[in-house]
PDB file of C-alpha atoms in Angstrom:
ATOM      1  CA  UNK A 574      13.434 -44.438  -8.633  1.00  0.00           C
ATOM      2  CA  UNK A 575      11.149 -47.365  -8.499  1.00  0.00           C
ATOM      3  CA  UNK A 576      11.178 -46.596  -4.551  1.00  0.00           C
ATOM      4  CA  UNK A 577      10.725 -43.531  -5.056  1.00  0.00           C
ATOM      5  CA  UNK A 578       7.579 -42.739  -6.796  1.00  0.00           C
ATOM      6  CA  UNK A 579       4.768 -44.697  -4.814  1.00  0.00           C
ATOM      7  CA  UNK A 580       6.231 -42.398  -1.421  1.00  0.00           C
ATOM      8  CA  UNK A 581       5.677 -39.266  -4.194  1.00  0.00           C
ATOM      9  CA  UNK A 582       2.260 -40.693  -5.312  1.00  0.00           C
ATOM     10  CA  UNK A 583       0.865 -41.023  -1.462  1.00  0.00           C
ATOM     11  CA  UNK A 584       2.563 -37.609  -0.523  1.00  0.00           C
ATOM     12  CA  UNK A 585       0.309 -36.356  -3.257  1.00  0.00           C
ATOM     13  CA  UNK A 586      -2.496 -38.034  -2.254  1.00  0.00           C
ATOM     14  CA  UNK A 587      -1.912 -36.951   1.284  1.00  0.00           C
ATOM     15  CA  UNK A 588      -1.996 -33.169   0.227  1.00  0.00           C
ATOM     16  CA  UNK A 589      -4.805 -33.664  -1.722  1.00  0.00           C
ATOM     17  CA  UNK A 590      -6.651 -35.264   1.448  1.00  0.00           C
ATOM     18  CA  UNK A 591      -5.914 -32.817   4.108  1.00  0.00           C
ATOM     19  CA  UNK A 592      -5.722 -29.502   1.704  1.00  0.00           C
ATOM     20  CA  UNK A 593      -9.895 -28.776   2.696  1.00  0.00           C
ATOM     21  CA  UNK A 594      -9.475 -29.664   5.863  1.00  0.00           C
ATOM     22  CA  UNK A 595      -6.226 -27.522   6.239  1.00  0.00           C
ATOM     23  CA  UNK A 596      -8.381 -24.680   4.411  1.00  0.00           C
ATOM     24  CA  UNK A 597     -10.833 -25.096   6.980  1.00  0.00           C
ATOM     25  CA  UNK A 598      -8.893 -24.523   9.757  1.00  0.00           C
ATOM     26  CA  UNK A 599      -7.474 -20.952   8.235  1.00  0.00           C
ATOM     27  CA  UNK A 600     -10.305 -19.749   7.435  1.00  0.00           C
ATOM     28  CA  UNK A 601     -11.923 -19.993  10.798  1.00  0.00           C
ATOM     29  CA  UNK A 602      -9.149 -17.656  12.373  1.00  0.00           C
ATOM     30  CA  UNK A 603      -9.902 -14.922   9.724  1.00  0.00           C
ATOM     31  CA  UNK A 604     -12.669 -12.960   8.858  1.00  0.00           C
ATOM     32  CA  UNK A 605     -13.449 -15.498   5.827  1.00  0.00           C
ATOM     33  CA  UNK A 606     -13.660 -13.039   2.958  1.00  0.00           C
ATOM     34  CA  UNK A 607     -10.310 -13.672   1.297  1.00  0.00           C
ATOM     35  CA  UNK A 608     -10.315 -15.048  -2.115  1.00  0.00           C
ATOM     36  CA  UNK A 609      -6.681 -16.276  -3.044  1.00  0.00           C
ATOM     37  CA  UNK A 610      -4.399 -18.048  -0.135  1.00  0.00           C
ATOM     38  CA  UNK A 611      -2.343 -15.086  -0.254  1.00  0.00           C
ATOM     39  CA  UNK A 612      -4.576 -12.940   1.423  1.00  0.00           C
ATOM     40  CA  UNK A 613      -5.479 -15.844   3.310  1.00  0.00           C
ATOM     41  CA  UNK A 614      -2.412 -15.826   4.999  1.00  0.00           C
ATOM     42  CA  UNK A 615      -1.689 -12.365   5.874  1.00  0.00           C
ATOM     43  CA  UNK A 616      -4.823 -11.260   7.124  1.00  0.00           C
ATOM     44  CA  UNK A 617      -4.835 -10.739  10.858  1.00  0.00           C
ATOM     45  CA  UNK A 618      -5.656 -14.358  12.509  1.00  0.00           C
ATOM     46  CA  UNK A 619      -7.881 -14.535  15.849  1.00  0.00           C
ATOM     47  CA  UNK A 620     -10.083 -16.472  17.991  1.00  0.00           C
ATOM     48  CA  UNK A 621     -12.736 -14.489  17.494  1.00  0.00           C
ATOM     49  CA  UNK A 622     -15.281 -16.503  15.244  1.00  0.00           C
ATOM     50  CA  UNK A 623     -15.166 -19.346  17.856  1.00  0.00           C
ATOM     51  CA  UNK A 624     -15.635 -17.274  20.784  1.00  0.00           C
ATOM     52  CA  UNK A 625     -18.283 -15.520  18.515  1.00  0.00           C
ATOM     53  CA  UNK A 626     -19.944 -18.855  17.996  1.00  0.00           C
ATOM     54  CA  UNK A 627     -19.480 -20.636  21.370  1.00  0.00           C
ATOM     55  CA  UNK A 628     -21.217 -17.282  22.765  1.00  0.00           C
ATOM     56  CA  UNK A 629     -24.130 -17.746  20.038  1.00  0.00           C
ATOM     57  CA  UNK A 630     -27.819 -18.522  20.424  1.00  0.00           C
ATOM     58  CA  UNK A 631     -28.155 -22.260  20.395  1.00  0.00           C
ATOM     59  CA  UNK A 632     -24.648 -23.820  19.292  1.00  0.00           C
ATOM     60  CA  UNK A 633     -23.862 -25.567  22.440  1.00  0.00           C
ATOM     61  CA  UNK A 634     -26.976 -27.001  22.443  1.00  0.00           C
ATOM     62  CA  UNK A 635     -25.753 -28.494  19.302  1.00  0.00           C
ATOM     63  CA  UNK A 636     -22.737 -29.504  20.823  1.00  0.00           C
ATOM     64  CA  UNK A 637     -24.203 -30.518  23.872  1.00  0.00           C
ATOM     65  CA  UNK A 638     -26.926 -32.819  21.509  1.00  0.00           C
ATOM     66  CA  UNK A 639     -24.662 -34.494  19.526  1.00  0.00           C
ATOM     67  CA  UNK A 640     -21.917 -35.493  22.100  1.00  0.00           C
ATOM     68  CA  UNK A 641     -25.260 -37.016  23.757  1.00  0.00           C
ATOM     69  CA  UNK A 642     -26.874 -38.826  21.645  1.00  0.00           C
ATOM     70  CA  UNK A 643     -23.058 -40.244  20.014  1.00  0.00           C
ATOM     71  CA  UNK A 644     -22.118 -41.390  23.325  1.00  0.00           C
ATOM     72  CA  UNK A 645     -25.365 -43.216  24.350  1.00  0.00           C
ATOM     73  CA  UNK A 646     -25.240 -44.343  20.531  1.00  0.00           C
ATOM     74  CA  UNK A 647     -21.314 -45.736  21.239  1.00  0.00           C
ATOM     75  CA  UNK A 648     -22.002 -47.351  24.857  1.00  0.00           C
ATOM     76  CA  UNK A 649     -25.569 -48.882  23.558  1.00  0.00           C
ATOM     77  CA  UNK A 650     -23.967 -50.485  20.684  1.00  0.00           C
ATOM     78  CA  UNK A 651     -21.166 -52.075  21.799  1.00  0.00           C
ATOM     79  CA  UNK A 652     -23.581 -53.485  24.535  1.00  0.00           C
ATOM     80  CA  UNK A 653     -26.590 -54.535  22.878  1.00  0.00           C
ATOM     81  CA  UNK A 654     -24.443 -55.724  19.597  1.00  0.00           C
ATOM     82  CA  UNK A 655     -21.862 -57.896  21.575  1.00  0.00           C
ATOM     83  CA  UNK A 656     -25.290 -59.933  23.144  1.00  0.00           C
ATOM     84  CA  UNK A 657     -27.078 -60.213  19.833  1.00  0.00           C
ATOM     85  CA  UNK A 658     -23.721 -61.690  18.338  1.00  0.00           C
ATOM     86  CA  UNK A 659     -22.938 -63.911  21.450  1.00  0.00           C
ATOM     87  CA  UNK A 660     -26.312 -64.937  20.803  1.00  0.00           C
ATOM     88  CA  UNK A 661     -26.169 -65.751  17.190  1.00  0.00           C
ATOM     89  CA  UNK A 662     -22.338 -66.967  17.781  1.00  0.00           C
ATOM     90  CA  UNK A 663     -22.535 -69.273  20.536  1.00  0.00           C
ATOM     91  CA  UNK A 664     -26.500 -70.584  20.896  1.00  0.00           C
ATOM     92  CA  UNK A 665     -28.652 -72.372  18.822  1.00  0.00           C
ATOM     93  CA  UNK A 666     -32.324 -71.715  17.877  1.00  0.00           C
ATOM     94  CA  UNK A 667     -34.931 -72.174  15.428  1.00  0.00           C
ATOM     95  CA  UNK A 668     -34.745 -70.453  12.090  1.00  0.00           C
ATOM     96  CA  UNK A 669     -30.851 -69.331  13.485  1.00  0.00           C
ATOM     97  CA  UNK A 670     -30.002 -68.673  10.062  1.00  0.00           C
ATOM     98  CA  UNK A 671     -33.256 -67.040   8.739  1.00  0.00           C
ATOM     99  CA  UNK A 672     -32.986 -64.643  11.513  1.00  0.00           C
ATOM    100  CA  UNK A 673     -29.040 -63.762  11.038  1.00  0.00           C
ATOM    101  CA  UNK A 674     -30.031 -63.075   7.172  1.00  0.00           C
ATOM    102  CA  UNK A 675     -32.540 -60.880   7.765  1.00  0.00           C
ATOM    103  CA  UNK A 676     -30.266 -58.953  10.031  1.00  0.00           C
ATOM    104  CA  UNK A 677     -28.007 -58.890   7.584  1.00  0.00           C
ATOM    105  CA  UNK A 678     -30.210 -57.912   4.741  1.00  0.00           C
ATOM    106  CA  UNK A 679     -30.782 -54.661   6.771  1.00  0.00           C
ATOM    107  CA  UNK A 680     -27.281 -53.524   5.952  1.00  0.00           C
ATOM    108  CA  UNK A 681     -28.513 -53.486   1.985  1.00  0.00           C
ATOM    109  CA  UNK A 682     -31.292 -51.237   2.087  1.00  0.00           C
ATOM    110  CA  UNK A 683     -30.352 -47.437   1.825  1.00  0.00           C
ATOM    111  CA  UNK A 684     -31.461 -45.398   4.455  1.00  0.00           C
ATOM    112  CA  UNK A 685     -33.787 -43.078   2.025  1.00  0.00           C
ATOM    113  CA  UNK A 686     -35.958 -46.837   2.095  1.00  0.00           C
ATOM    114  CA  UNK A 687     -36.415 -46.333   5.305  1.00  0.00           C
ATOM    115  CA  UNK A 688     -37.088 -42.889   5.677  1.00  0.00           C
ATOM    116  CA  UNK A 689     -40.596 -42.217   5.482  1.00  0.00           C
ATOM    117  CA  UNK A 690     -41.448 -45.695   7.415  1.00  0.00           C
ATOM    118  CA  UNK A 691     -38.984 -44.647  10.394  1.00  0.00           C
ATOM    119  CA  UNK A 692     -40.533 -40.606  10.196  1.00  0.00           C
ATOM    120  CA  UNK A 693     -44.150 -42.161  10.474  1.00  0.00           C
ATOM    121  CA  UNK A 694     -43.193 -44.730  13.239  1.00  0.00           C
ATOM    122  CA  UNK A 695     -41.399 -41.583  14.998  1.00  0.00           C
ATOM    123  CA  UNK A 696     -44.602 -39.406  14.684  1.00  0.00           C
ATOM    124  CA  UNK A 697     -46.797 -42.544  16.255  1.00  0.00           C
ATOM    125  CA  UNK A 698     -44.665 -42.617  19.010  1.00  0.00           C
ATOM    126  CA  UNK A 699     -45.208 -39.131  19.728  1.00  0.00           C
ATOM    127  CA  UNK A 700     -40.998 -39.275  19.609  1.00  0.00           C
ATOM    128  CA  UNK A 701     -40.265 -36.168  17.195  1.00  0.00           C
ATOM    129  CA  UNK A 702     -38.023 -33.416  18.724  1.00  0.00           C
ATOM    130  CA  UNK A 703     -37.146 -36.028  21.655  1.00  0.00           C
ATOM    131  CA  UNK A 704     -33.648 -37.861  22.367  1.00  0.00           C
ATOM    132  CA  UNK A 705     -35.565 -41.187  21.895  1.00  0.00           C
ATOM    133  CA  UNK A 706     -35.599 -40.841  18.060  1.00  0.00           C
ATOM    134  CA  UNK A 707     -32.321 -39.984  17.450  1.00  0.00           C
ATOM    135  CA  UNK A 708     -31.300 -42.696  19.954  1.00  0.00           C
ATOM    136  CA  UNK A 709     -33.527 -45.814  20.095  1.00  0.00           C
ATOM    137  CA  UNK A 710     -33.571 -46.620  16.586  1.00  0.00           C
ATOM    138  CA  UNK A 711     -29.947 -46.943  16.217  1.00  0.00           C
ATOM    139  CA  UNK A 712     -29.077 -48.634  19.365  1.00  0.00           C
ATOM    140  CA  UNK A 713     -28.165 -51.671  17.351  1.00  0.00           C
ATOM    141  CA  UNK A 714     -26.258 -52.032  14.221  1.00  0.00           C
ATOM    142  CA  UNK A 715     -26.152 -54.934  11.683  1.00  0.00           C
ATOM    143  CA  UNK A 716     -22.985 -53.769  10.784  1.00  0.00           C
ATOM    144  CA  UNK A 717     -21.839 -54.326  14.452  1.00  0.00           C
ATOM    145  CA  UNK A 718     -24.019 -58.070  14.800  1.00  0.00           C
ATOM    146  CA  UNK A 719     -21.912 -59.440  11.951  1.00  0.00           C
ATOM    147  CA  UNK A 720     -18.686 -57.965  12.779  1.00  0.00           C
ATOM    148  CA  UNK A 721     -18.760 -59.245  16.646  1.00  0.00           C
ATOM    149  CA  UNK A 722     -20.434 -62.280  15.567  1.00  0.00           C
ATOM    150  CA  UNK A 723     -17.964 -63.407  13.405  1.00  0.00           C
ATOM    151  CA  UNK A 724     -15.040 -62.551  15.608  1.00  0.00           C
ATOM    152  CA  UNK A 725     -16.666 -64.500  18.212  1.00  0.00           C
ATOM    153  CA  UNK A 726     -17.100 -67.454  16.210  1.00  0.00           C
ATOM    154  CA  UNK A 727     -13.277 -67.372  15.624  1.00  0.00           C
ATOM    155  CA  UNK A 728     -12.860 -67.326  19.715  1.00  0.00           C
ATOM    156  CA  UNK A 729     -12.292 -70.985  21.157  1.00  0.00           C
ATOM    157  CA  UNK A 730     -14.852 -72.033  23.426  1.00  0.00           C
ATOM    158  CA  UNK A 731     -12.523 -74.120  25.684  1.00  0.00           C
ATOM    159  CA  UNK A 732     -12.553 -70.384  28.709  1.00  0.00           C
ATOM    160  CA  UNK A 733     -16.434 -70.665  28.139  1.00  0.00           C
ATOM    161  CA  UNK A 734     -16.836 -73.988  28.603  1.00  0.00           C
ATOM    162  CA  UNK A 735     -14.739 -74.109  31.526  1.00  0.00           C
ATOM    163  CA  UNK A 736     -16.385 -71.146  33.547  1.00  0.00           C
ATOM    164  CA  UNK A 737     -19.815 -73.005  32.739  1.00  0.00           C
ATOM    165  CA  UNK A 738     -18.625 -75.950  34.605  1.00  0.00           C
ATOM    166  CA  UNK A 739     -17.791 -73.636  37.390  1.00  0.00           C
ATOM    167  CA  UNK A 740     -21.072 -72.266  37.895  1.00  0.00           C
ATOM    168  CA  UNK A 741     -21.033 -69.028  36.042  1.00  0.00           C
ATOM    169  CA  UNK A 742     -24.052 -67.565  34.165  1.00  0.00           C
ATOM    170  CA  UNK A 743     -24.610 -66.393  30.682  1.00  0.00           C
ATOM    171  CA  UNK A 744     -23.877 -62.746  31.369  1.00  0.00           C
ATOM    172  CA  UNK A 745     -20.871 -63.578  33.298  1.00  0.00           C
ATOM    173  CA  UNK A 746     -19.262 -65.497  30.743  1.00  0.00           C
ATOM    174  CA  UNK A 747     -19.870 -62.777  27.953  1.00  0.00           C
ATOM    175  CA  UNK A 748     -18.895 -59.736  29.818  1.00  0.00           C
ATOM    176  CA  UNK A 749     -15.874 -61.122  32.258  1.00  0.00           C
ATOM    177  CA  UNK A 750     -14.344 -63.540  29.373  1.00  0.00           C
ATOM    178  CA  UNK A 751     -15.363 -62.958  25.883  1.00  0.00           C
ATOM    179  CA  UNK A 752     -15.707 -58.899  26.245  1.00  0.00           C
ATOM    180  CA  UNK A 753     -12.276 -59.167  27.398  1.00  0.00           C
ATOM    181  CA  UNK A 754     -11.008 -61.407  23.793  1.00  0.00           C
ATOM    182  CA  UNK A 755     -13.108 -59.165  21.876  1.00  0.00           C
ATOM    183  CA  UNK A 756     -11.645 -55.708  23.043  1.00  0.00           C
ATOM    184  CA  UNK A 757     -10.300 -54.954  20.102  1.00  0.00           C
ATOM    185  CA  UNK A 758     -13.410 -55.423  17.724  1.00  0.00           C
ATOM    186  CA  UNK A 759     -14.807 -53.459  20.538  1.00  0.00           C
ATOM    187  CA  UNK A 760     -12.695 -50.307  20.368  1.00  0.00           C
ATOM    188  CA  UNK A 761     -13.189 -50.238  16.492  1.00  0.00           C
ATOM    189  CA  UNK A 762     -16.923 -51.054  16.454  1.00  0.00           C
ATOM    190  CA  UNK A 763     -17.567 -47.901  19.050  1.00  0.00           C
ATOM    191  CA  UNK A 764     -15.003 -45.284  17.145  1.00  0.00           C
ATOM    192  CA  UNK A 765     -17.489 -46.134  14.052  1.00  0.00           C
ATOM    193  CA  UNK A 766     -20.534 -46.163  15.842  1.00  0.00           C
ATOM    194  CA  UNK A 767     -18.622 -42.432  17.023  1.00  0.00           C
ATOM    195  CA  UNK A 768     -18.040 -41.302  13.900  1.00  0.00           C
ATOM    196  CA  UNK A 769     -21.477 -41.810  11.941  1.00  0.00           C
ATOM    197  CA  UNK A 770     -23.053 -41.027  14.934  1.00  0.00           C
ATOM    198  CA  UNK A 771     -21.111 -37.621  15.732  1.00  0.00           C
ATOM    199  CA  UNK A 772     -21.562 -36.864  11.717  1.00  0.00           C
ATOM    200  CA  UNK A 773     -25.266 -38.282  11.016  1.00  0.00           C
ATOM    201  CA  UNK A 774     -27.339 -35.632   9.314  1.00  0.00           C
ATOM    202  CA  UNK A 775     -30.639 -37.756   7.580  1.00  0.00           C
ATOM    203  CA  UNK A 776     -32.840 -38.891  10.449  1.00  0.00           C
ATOM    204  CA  UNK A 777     -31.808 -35.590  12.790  1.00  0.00           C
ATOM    205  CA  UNK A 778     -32.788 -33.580  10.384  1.00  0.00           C
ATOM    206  CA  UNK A 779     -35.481 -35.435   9.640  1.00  0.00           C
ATOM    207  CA  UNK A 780     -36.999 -36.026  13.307  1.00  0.00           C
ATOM    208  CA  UNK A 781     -36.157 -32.826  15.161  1.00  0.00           C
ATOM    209  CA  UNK A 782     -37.157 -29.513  13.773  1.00  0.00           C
ATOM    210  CA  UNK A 783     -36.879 -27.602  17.133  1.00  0.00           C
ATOM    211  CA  UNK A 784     -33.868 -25.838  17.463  1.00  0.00           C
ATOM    212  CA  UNK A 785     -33.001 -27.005  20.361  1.00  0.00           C
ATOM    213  CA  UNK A 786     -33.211 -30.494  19.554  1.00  0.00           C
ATOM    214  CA  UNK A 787     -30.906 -30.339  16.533  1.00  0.00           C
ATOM    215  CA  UNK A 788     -27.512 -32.175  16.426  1.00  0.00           C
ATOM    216  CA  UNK A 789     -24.362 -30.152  15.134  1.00  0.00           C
ATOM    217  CA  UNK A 790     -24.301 -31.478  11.737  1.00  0.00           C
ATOM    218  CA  UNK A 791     -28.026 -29.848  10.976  1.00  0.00           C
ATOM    219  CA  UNK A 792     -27.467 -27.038  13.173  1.00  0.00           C
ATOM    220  CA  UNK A 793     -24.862 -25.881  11.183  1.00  0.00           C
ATOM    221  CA  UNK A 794     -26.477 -26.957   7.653  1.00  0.00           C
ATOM    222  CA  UNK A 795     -29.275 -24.024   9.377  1.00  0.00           C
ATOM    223  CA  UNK A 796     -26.359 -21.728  10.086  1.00  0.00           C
ATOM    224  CA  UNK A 797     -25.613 -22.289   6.651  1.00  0.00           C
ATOM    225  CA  UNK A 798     -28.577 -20.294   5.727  1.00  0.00           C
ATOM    226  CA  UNK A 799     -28.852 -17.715   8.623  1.00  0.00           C
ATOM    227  CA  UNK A 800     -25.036 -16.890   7.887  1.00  0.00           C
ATOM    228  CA  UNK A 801     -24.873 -17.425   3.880  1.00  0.00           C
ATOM    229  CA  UNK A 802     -21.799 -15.144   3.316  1.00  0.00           C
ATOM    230  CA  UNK A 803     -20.565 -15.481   7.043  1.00  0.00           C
ATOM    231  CA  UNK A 804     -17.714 -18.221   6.245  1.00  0.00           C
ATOM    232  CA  UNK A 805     -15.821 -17.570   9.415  1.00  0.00           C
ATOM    233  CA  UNK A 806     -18.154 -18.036  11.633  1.00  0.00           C
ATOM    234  CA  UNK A 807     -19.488 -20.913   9.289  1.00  0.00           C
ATOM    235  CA  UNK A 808     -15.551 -22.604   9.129  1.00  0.00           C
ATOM    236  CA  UNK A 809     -15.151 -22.341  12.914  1.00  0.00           C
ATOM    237  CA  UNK A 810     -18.358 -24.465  13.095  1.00  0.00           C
ATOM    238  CA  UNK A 811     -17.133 -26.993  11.242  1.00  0.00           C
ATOM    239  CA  UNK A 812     -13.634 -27.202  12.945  1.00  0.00           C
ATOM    240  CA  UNK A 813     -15.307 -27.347  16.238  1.00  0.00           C
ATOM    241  CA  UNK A 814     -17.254 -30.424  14.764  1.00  0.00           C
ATOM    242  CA  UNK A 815     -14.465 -31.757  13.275  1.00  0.00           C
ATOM    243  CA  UNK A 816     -11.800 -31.371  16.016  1.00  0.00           C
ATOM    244  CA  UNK A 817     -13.613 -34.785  18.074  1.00  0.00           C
ATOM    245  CA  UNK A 818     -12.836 -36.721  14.857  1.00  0.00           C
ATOM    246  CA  UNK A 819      -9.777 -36.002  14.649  1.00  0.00           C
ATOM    247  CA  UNK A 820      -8.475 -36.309  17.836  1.00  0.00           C
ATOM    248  CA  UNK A 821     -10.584 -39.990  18.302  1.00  0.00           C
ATOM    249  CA  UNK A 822      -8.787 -40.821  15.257  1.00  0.00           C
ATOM    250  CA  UNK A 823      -5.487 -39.644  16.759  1.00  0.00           C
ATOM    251  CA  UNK A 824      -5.956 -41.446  20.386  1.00  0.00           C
ATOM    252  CA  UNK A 825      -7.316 -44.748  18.257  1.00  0.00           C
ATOM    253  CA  UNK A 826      -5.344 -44.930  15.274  1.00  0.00           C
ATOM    254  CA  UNK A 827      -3.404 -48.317  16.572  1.00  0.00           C
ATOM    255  CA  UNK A 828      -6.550 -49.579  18.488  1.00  0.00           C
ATOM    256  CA  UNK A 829      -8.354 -49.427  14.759  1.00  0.00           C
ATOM    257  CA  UNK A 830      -5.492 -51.090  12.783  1.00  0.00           C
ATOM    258  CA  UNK A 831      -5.269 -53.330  15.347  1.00  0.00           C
ATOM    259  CA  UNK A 832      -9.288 -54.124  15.091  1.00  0.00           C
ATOM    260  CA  UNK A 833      -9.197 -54.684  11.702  1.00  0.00           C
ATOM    261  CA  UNK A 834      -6.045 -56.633  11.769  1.00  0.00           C
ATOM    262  CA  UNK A 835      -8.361 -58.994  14.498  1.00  0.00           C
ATOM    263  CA  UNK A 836     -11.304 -59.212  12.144  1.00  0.00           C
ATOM    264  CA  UNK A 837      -9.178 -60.234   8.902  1.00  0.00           C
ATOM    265  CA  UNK A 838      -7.263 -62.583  10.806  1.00  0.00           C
ATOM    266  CA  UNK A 839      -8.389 -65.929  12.022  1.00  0.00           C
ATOM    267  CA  UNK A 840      -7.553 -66.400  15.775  1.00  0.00           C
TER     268      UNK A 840
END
């Protein structure tokens, strides 16, 4: 019995977890004006609201926008944040540790802090409704400095050392030997950079208010409000949006374990 209750407990949980998303998903292949599952269930199901809503005004644009900006997003942080923590990791410089804290002290602040700073900056810049503010701001994490840096840390330096005495450069070494160690930090660091990315709704809304400009998570907050009784339409929105998450999660599932199995570890 004792075996037999924590496998009841997270079958439970599990229901609870996946019951809205599950809900979701039905109600996008009906019209999405039943009230009880019931009727839910023996309506007539189609494909209608997504073919509705892939033939609509301006969501793939949407679509298009945010499967944009999250790749750019992905590739730029993996990138820029694997230099920055070879940097702090493997080289030493004045004020080394004043500089990693204030990095760090980034990943404190709440983002409403920094709203009205970043919207002003943006306006400066003459960036608003433009890829470059929902891009260049966000091209480098904290989250993904600290995480690389301290894998790196954990990485003997005997490979390094070795290709320096061959001759390599600096941007050999990190990219042909310690990109290579660090794949799996990698893999998880760009399926989160995905993920907030692909579901980031502040500083989108905030810096585009074209319509074409908009990523899907605003777009459909405004087709929220176009379409306010419309929940078919409105549910086969959200599964489209969904449906990259879930299969990333899917493809990546071992690749993350493994990740976070690196970064608890101690190589």
């Amino acid at each position: 019995m004792k075996k037999i209750l924590p496998h009841i407990f997270l079958w439970i949980f599990l229901f609870a977890l996946l019951f809205p998303l599950g809900w979701m998903f039905v109600m996008s292949f009906g019209h999405g004006e039943s009230s009880s599952i019931a009727e839910m269930f023996s309506q007539t199901w189609s494909f209608k609201n997504y073919s509705d809503i892939l033939a609509g005004d301006v969501f793939p644009r949407y679509l298009f926008n945010s499967f944009f900006v999250s790749i750019i997003l992905t590739a730029g942080n993996c990138t820029l944040c694997l230099l920055t923590a070879y940097v702090f990791a493997r080289k030493e410089f004045r004020f080394k540790n004043f500089w990693f804290a204030t990095v760090l002290s980034v990943l404190i602040l709440p983002a409403q802090v920094v709203m009205i700073p970043m919207y002003r900056l943006m306006v400066m810049f003459g960036w608003i409704n433009t890829y470059w503010a929902l891009i260049i701001p966000w091209l480098v994490t904290p989250f993904g400095v600290f995480m690389l840096k301290q894998f790196i840390e954990s990485i003997s330096r005997d490979m390094e050392d070795a290709a320096c005495i061959d001759g390599a450069s600096q941007l050999t070494i990190v990219f042909r030997i310690v990109m290579p160690l660090a794949k799996p930090m990698l893999i998880l660091l760009a399926v989160f950079e995905f993920l907030a990315s692909w579901n980031s709704f502040l500083f989108p809304f905030l810096f585009t208010n074209d319509e074409n400009m908009r990523t899907l998570p605003v777009g459909l907050a405004f087709y929220l409000g176009k379409q306010s009784l419309d929940w078919g339409h409105l549910m086969a929105g959200a599964s489209i949006a969904a449906a990259p998450v879930i299969m990333l999660f899917i493809l990546f599932q071992r690749k993350i374990v493994a990740g976070l199995m690196a970064g608890a570890l101690k190589q």
